[in-house]
Short mmCIF file of C-alpha atoms and ligand atoms in Angstrom, two decimals:
data_model
loop_
_atom_site.label_atom_id
_atom_site.label_comp_id
_atom_site.label_asym_id
_atom_site.label_seq_id
_atom_site.Cartn_x
_atom_site.Cartn_y
_atom_site.Cartn_z
CA MET A 66 -19.43 -5.59 -5.05
CA ALA A 67 -17.26 -3.65 -2.68
CA VAL A 68 -19.81 -1.04 -1.70
CA PHE A 69 -20.55 -1.60 1.94
CA THR A 70 -22.36 1.72 2.46
CA ALA A 71 -24.80 2.79 -0.27
CA VAL A 72 -24.80 6.42 -1.44
CA SER A 73 -27.61 7.74 -3.68
CA LEU A 74 -27.48 10.69 -6.06
CA ASP A 75 -29.63 12.59 -3.53
CA ASP A 76 -27.06 11.87 -0.77
CA LEU A 77 -24.31 13.13 -3.07
CA THR A 78 -26.28 16.27 -3.99
CA LEU A 79 -26.55 17.09 -0.30
CA LEU A 80 -22.87 16.32 0.37
CA LEU A 81 -21.64 18.45 -2.54
CA LYS A 82 -23.37 21.53 -1.14
CA LYS A 83 -20.32 21.76 1.15
CA PHE A 84 -17.75 21.34 -1.67
CA PRO A 85 -16.59 23.73 -4.40
CA LEU A 86 -17.40 21.18 -7.11
CA GLY A 87 -20.71 22.39 -8.49
CA ASN A 88 -23.77 20.16 -8.64
CA ALA A 89 -23.78 16.36 -8.59
CA ILE A 90 -24.37 14.76 -11.99
CA ALA A 91 -23.88 11.01 -11.42
CA ILE A 92 -22.53 8.47 -8.94
CA LYS A 93 -21.38 4.92 -9.64
CA GLY A 94 -20.16 2.33 -7.11
CA ILE A 95 -16.71 0.81 -7.79
CA SER A 96 -16.74 -2.96 -7.54
CA SER A 97 -13.02 -3.63 -6.95
CA GLY A 98 -11.41 -2.83 -3.61
CA ILE A 99 -11.80 -4.65 -0.34
CA GLU A 100 -11.44 -2.11 2.45
CA ASN A 101 -13.70 0.84 1.73
CA SER A 102 -16.78 1.89 -0.22
CA ASN A 103 -15.60 3.74 -3.34
CA PHE A 104 -17.61 5.65 -5.94
CA PHE A 105 -16.80 7.49 -9.15
CA ILE A 106 -18.67 10.78 -9.03
CA ASP A 107 -19.38 13.26 -11.82
CA THR A 108 -19.80 16.86 -10.83
CA GLU A 109 -20.10 20.08 -12.78
CA HIS A 110 -16.35 20.54 -12.17
CA GLY A 111 -15.21 17.12 -13.33
CA GLU A 112 -14.74 13.52 -12.21
CA TYR A 113 -13.69 12.57 -8.68
CA VAL A 114 -13.60 9.55 -6.36
CA LEU A 115 -15.68 9.47 -3.17
CA THR A 116 -14.49 7.05 -0.49
CA ILE A 117 -16.37 6.07 2.65
CA PHE A 118 -13.91 4.61 5.15
CA GLU A 119 -15.31 1.43 6.62
CA ASN A 120 -12.56 0.68 9.13
CA LEU A 121 -10.59 3.87 9.70
CA SER A 122 -11.77 6.46 12.21
CA PHE A 123 -11.98 10.25 11.86
CA ALA A 124 -8.90 10.50 14.08
CA GLN A 125 -6.80 8.21 11.87
CA LEU A 126 -7.60 9.82 8.51
CA PRO A 127 -5.72 13.14 8.59
CA PHE A 128 -2.37 11.33 8.32
CA TYR A 129 -3.34 9.68 5.02
CA LEU A 130 -5.22 12.58 3.44
CA GLN A 131 -2.74 15.27 4.50
CA LEU A 132 0.07 13.06 3.18
CA MET A 133 -1.67 12.77 -0.20
CA ARG A 134 -2.18 16.54 -0.26
CA HIS A 135 1.48 17.13 0.70
CA LEU A 136 2.68 14.82 -2.08
CA ALA A 137 0.29 16.18 -4.71
CA GLU A 138 1.49 19.73 -3.95
CA ARG A 139 5.09 18.58 -4.58
CA GLY A 140 4.43 17.04 -7.97
CA VAL A 141 4.16 13.39 -6.90
CA LEU A 142 1.37 11.80 -8.93
CA VAL A 143 -1.28 10.90 -6.33
CA PRO A 144 -4.98 11.77 -6.00
CA ALA A 145 -5.40 15.26 -4.54
CA PRO A 146 -7.97 15.44 -1.71
CA VAL A 147 -10.60 18.15 -2.18
CA PRO A 148 -11.24 20.29 0.93
CA ASP A 149 -14.81 21.31 1.73
CA GLU A 150 -15.80 24.96 2.22
CA SER A 151 -14.35 24.99 5.74
CA GLY A 152 -11.06 23.37 4.67
CA GLU A 153 -11.91 19.87 5.97
CA LEU A 154 -10.58 16.90 4.00
CA VAL A 155 -12.65 14.35 5.96
CA VAL A 156 -16.42 14.80 6.33
CA PRO A 157 -19.15 12.58 7.83
CA LEU A 158 -21.39 10.61 5.46
CA HIS A 159 -23.92 8.11 6.82
CA GLY A 160 -22.09 8.34 10.15
CA LYS A 161 -18.75 7.31 8.68
CA PRO A 162 -15.73 9.35 7.59
CA ALA A 163 -15.64 10.18 3.88
CA ALA A 164 -13.36 12.06 1.48
CA ILE A 165 -13.38 13.24 -2.12
CA VAL A 166 -10.17 12.99 -4.15
CA SER A 167 -9.27 13.68 -7.77
CA LYS A 168 -9.73 10.80 -10.20
CA LEU A 169 -6.57 9.43 -11.77
CA GLU A 170 -6.56 8.68 -15.48
CA GLY A 171 -5.93 5.19 -16.80
CA SER A 172 -6.03 1.69 -15.38
CA SER A 173 -3.81 -0.72 -13.48
CA GLN A 174 -1.04 -2.46 -15.40
CA MET A 175 -1.40 -6.05 -14.23
CA ALA A 176 1.27 -7.47 -16.60
CA PRO A 177 4.10 -4.97 -16.11
CA GLN A 178 7.18 -4.75 -18.34
CA PRO A 179 10.53 -3.23 -17.30
CA VAL A 180 9.38 0.16 -18.61
CA HIS A 181 6.46 0.19 -16.14
CA CYS A 182 8.70 -0.96 -13.27
CA ALA A 183 11.15 1.85 -14.04
CA ALA A 184 8.34 4.42 -13.88
CA VAL A 185 7.20 2.98 -10.53
CA GLY A 186 10.75 2.99 -9.12
CA ALA A 187 11.40 6.61 -10.12
CA MET A 188 8.05 7.84 -8.73
CA LEU A 189 8.56 5.88 -5.51
CA ALA A 190 11.93 7.55 -4.91
CA LYS A 191 10.41 10.93 -5.71
CA MET A 192 7.63 10.19 -3.22
CA HIS A 193 10.09 9.25 -0.45
CA LEU A 194 12.05 12.47 -0.97
CA ALA A 195 8.93 14.65 -1.20
CA ALA A 196 7.58 13.27 2.09
CA ARG A 197 10.74 14.06 4.09
CA ASP A 198 9.28 17.30 5.45
CA PHE A 199 5.78 15.93 6.10
CA ALA A 200 4.88 17.00 9.63
CA LEU A 201 2.47 14.27 10.82
CA GLN A 202 3.74 11.04 12.33
CA GLN A 203 2.17 7.62 12.32
CA PRO A 204 4.01 4.32 12.55
CA ASN A 205 3.44 1.60 9.97
CA LEU A 206 0.49 -0.06 11.72
CA ARG A 207 1.38 -3.34 9.97
CA GLY A 208 4.98 -3.35 11.24
CA LEU A 209 6.91 -5.60 13.64
CA ASP A 210 4.61 -4.91 16.63
CA TRP A 211 1.60 -6.01 14.59
CA TRP A 212 3.47 -9.11 13.38
CA ASN A 213 4.23 -10.00 17.00
CA ASP A 214 0.56 -9.57 17.99
CA THR A 215 -0.73 -11.46 14.97
CA THR A 216 1.60 -14.46 14.90
CA PRO A 217 0.03 -16.25 17.91
CA GLN A 218 -3.44 -15.63 16.46
CA VAL A 219 -2.72 -17.47 13.20
CA LEU A 220 -0.21 -20.12 14.36
CA PRO A 221 -2.93 -22.54 15.58
CA PHE A 222 -4.34 -22.72 12.03
CA LEU A 223 -1.05 -23.63 10.33
CA ASP A 224 0.35 -27.07 9.58
CA GLU A 225 3.69 -27.93 11.18
CA ARG A 226 5.77 -26.97 8.13
CA ASN A 227 4.27 -23.47 7.89
CA ALA A 228 4.20 -22.97 11.66
CA HIS A 229 7.92 -23.71 11.69
CA LEU A 230 8.52 -21.20 8.86
CA LEU A 231 6.52 -18.50 10.62
CA ARG A 232 8.26 -18.97 13.97
CA ALA A 233 11.71 -19.07 12.36
CA GLU A 234 11.07 -16.00 10.22
CA MET A 235 9.71 -14.00 13.16
CA HIS A 236 12.88 -14.90 15.06
CA PHE A 237 15.04 -13.84 12.09
CA GLN A 238 13.14 -10.58 11.58
CA SER A 239 13.27 -9.62 15.27
CA ALA A 240 17.06 -9.99 15.16
CA PHE A 241 17.25 -8.03 11.87
CA ALA A 242 15.18 -5.16 13.33
CA ALA A 243 17.62 -4.96 16.24
CA CYS A 244 20.80 -4.80 14.11
CA ASP A 245 22.91 -1.68 13.41
CA HIS A 246 22.30 -1.61 9.64
CA TYR A 247 18.60 -1.55 10.26
CA HIS A 248 18.79 1.42 12.60
CA ARG A 249 20.82 3.42 10.10
CA LEU A 250 18.28 3.00 7.26
CA GLY A 251 16.57 6.12 5.88
CA ARG A 252 12.99 6.46 7.08
CA GLY A 253 9.89 8.52 6.48
CA PRO A 254 6.31 8.19 5.27
CA VAL A 255 5.96 5.15 2.99
CA HIS A 256 3.05 3.80 0.94
CA ALA A 257 3.58 0.25 2.25
CA ASP A 258 1.12 -1.41 -0.19
CA LEU A 259 2.31 -0.32 -3.63
CA PHE A 260 1.04 -3.35 -5.54
CA ARG A 261 0.14 -3.41 -9.24
CA ASN A 262 -3.51 -2.67 -8.41
CA ASN A 263 -2.59 0.57 -6.60
CA VAL A 264 -0.89 2.33 -9.51
CA MET A 265 -2.49 3.76 -12.66
CA PHE A 266 -0.98 3.85 -16.14
CA VAL A 267 -2.02 5.15 -19.52
CA GLY A 268 0.10 2.98 -21.80
CA GLU A 269 3.66 3.35 -20.49
CA ARG A 270 2.92 6.65 -18.71
CA LEU A 271 2.42 6.38 -14.97
CA THR A 272 -0.53 8.57 -13.93
CA GLY A 273 -0.53 8.00 -10.18
CA PHE A 274 -0.18 6.00 -6.98
CA PHE A 275 -3.34 5.60 -4.91
CA ASP A 276 -4.80 3.66 -1.94
CA PHE A 277 -2.58 5.22 0.74
CA TYR A 278 -4.54 3.69 3.63
CA PHE A 279 -1.73 1.39 4.80
CA ALA A 280 0.80 4.25 4.70
CA GLY A 281 2.90 5.01 7.76
CA CYS A 282 6.42 5.92 8.79
CA ASP A 283 8.88 3.10 8.16
CA THR A 284 12.14 2.50 6.32
CA TRP A 285 12.18 3.52 2.67
CA LEU A 286 13.78 0.17 1.90
CA PHE A 287 10.72 -1.66 3.25
CA ASP A 288 8.58 0.23 0.70
CA VAL A 289 10.97 -0.72 -2.10
CA ALA A 290 10.87 -4.37 -1.00
CA VAL A 291 7.05 -4.46 -0.87
CA THR A 292 6.95 -2.96 -4.37
CA VAL A 293 9.58 -5.30 -5.87
CA ASN A 294 7.87 -8.35 -4.33
CA ASP A 295 4.76 -7.54 -6.34
CA TRP A 296 5.87 -5.73 -9.52
CA CYS A 297 8.92 -7.79 -10.40
CA ILE A 298 7.82 -11.38 -9.86
CA ASP A 299 6.37 -14.22 -11.81
CA LEU A 300 2.97 -14.40 -10.10
CA ASP A 301 2.77 -18.21 -10.25
CA THR A 302 6.11 -18.90 -8.58
CA GLY A 303 7.15 -15.71 -6.78
CA VAL A 304 10.49 -15.87 -8.61
CA LEU A 305 11.99 -12.43 -9.33
CA ASP A 306 12.35 -11.32 -12.93
CA THR A 307 15.83 -9.80 -13.16
CA ALA A 308 15.00 -7.36 -15.98
CA ARG A 309 12.07 -5.89 -14.04
CA VAL A 310 14.00 -5.79 -10.74
CA ARG A 311 16.92 -3.99 -12.41
CA ALA A 312 14.60 -1.51 -14.12
CA LEU A 313 12.82 -0.63 -10.87
CA LEU A 314 15.94 -0.43 -8.69
CA ASP A 315 18.04 1.50 -11.23
CA ALA A 316 15.28 4.06 -11.75
CA TYR A 317 14.85 4.47 -7.98
CA HIS A 318 18.64 4.75 -7.45
CA ALA A 319 18.87 7.49 -10.11
CA VAL A 320 16.48 9.68 -8.07
CA ARG A 321 17.50 8.70 -4.52
CA PRO A 322 20.75 6.74 -4.44
CA PHE A 323 20.64 3.68 -2.18
CA THR A 324 23.15 3.58 0.69
CA ALA A 325 25.62 0.87 1.74
CA ASP A 326 23.41 0.13 4.79
CA GLU A 327 20.44 -0.37 2.49
CA GLN A 328 22.50 -2.73 0.34
CA ALA A 329 23.40 -4.75 3.45
CA ALA A 330 19.75 -4.86 4.56
CA TRP A 331 18.20 -5.67 1.16
CA GLN A 332 17.90 -9.47 1.33
CA PRO A 333 16.37 -9.57 4.85
CA MET A 334 14.08 -6.67 3.90
CA LEU A 335 12.63 -8.59 0.95
CA ARG A 336 11.84 -11.38 3.41
CA ALA A 337 10.27 -8.86 5.84
CA ALA A 338 8.04 -7.52 3.06
CA ALA A 339 6.94 -11.05 2.13
CA LEU A 340 6.28 -11.95 5.77
CA ARG A 341 4.14 -8.83 6.29
CA PHE A 342 1.68 -9.84 3.56
CA TRP A 343 1.77 -13.55 4.39
CA LEU A 344 0.75 -12.62 7.93
CA SER A 345 -2.00 -10.17 6.92
CA ARG A 346 -3.45 -12.63 4.45
CA LEU A 347 -3.41 -15.40 7.09
CA TYR A 348 -5.05 -13.02 9.55
CA ASP A 349 -7.77 -11.98 7.07
CA LEU A 350 -8.43 -15.64 6.25
CA TYR A 351 -8.57 -17.03 9.78
CA GLN A 352 -9.71 -13.98 11.78
CA PRO A 353 -12.06 -12.16 9.37
CA ARG A 354 -13.85 -9.11 10.69
CA GLU A 355 -17.56 -9.15 9.89
CA ALA A 356 -18.52 -8.24 6.31
CA GLU A 357 -15.08 -6.97 5.58
CA MET A 358 -13.55 -9.15 2.94
CA LEU A 359 -15.26 -10.33 -0.19
CA THR A 360 -12.69 -12.88 -1.27
CA PRO A 361 -9.69 -13.19 1.02
CA HIS A 362 -6.37 -13.00 -0.82
CA ASP A 363 -4.47 -16.30 -0.94
CA PRO A 364 -1.82 -16.49 1.83
CA ALA A 365 0.04 -19.27 -0.02
CA HIS A 366 1.18 -16.70 -2.59
CA PHE A 367 3.28 -14.89 0.03
CA GLU A 368 4.38 -18.10 1.71
CA ARG A 369 5.88 -19.07 -1.68
CA ILE A 370 7.50 -15.64 -2.05
CA LEU A 371 8.98 -15.85 1.45
CA ARG A 372 10.41 -19.33 0.85
CA GLU A 373 11.81 -18.16 -2.50
CA ARG A 374 13.49 -15.08 -0.95
CA ILE A 375 15.06 -17.28 1.73
CA ALA A 376 16.32 -19.77 -0.86
CA THR A 377 17.52 -17.46 -3.65
CA PRO A 378 19.37 -14.14 -3.26
CA ALA A 379 17.76 -11.27 -5.16
CA PRO A 380 19.72 -8.95 -7.48
CA GLU A 381 21.67 -6.38 -5.45
CA LEU A 382 20.33 -2.84 -5.05
CA PHE A 383 23.28 -1.41 -7.02
CA ALA A 384 26.58 -2.62 -8.48
N1 ADP B 1292 -8.21 8.35 -7.14
C1 ADP B 1292 -8.62 7.38 -7.93
N2 ADP B 1292 -8.65 7.56 -9.26
C2 ADP B 1292 -9.10 6.58 -10.08
N3 ADP B 1292 -9.57 5.40 -9.67
C3 ADP B 1292 -9.55 5.15 -8.35
C4 ADP B 1292 -9.07 6.12 -7.41
N4 ADP B 1292 -9.21 5.59 -6.17
C5 ADP B 1292 -9.74 4.37 -6.33
N5 ADP B 1292 -9.95 4.10 -7.63
C6 ADP B 1292 -10.56 2.88 -8.20
O1 ADP B 1292 -11.23 2.21 -7.15
C7 ADP B 1292 -10.74 0.87 -7.00
C8 ADP B 1292 -10.73 0.48 -5.54
O2 ADP B 1292 -9.91 1.38 -4.83
P1 ADP B 1292 -8.99 0.91 -3.63
O3 ADP B 1292 -8.40 2.14 -3.05
O4 ADP B 1292 -8.05 -0.16 -4.08
O5 ADP B 1292 -10.07 0.31 -2.65
P2 ADP B 1292 -9.88 -0.45 -1.27
O6 ADP B 1292 -9.15 0.50 -0.37
O7 ADP B 1292 -11.27 -0.74 -0.85
O8 ADP B 1292 -9.07 -1.70 -1.56
C9 ADP B 1292 -9.38 0.89 -7.64
O9 ADP B 1292 -9.01 -0.35 -8.16
C10 ADP B 1292 -9.53 1.93 -8.75
O10 ADP B 1292 -10.08 1.33 -9.90
N1 LIG B 1293 -2.17 -5.62 -1.18
C1 LIG B 1293 -2.63 -6.44 -0.08
C2 LIG B 1293 -4.04 -6.20 0.33
C3 LIG B 1293 -4.51 -4.75 0.33
O1 LIG B 1293 -5.53 -4.63 -0.61
P1 LIG B 1293 -5.79 -3.29 -1.44
O2 LIG B 1293 -6.79 -3.68 -2.51
O3 LIG B 1293 -6.34 -2.29 -0.45
O4 LIG B 1293 -4.46 -2.86 -2.03
C4 LIG B 1293 -2.47 -7.93 -0.43
O5 LIG B 1293 -2.33 -8.21 -1.62
O6 LIG B 1293 -2.50 -8.76 0.47
#
């Protein structure tokens, strides 16, 4: 059960006195999720999601919540944060930061077809464009600097074959991040964790992206690579499914055309996106913070994806 901080109906009744949502009717803990305590709440005005942030501070949260508000106001399908009576999006609850956002319809599509990948690609491009004039800045906190800090912390736990892969890939990625193509890539706020479990669908209709708490400013192409590495693969092997890759990339390209620099950077970027999650999964496995993870995700999944991206070129971004 991923409820680290309990919230009773009485707690909610008190909290809602500050929100324009009417009285509290019911609260139910959400068992999935690994970072925060999440609850479905029923109020006189409808259904919402209450999140208590277990690891993020009050100072860190405006970037994520203001970004969601900015996107929701521009027609990108994301949960809209609900301000309290004084306009605050983040309020204290049991001494921790908390927020209420609108509840998305539907459920995650864990066996996506090309039609789902196309919907994700189009919405991702729309999100990148809509965030161009977002005023707040925060780097991707799981970017190259974090990889450099984390690598020495996990290397001692790896066998020689994986230690060699990690060292070699860090070397490759440092050189890639220093090259001209990389510096010419379009950038802005990105989701940075747009996996199957962070998107809702009703049938083939995409109803929203959520879980923005790894978002930050990075290259748009990195976001596309993270998304393709999850949505368009065979989960057992990490091998890309060409029909799903094409559907996602073509739909993205139709909304925000990829550039020649992005085409040149695509293969290394898919490796970067695989490395990022291999590293975070290794870190969560070998350096767990107390009471944080219920079941650590398997790092071997992203080791396989990384090896596969090194061995086999992916379909190009565009013809
Ligand atoms: N805005 C939302 N609308 C509908 N369901 C949501 C919303 N936010 C979270 N959920 C539900 O809560 C679950 C856990 O949320 P998630 O953000 O992934 O948690 P964590 O950050 O702890 O990993 C999701 O799988 C989803 O079912
Ligand atoms: N998507 C990441 C972990 C982040 O978990 P989330 O439930 O908050 O999306 C991974 O698979 O390693």
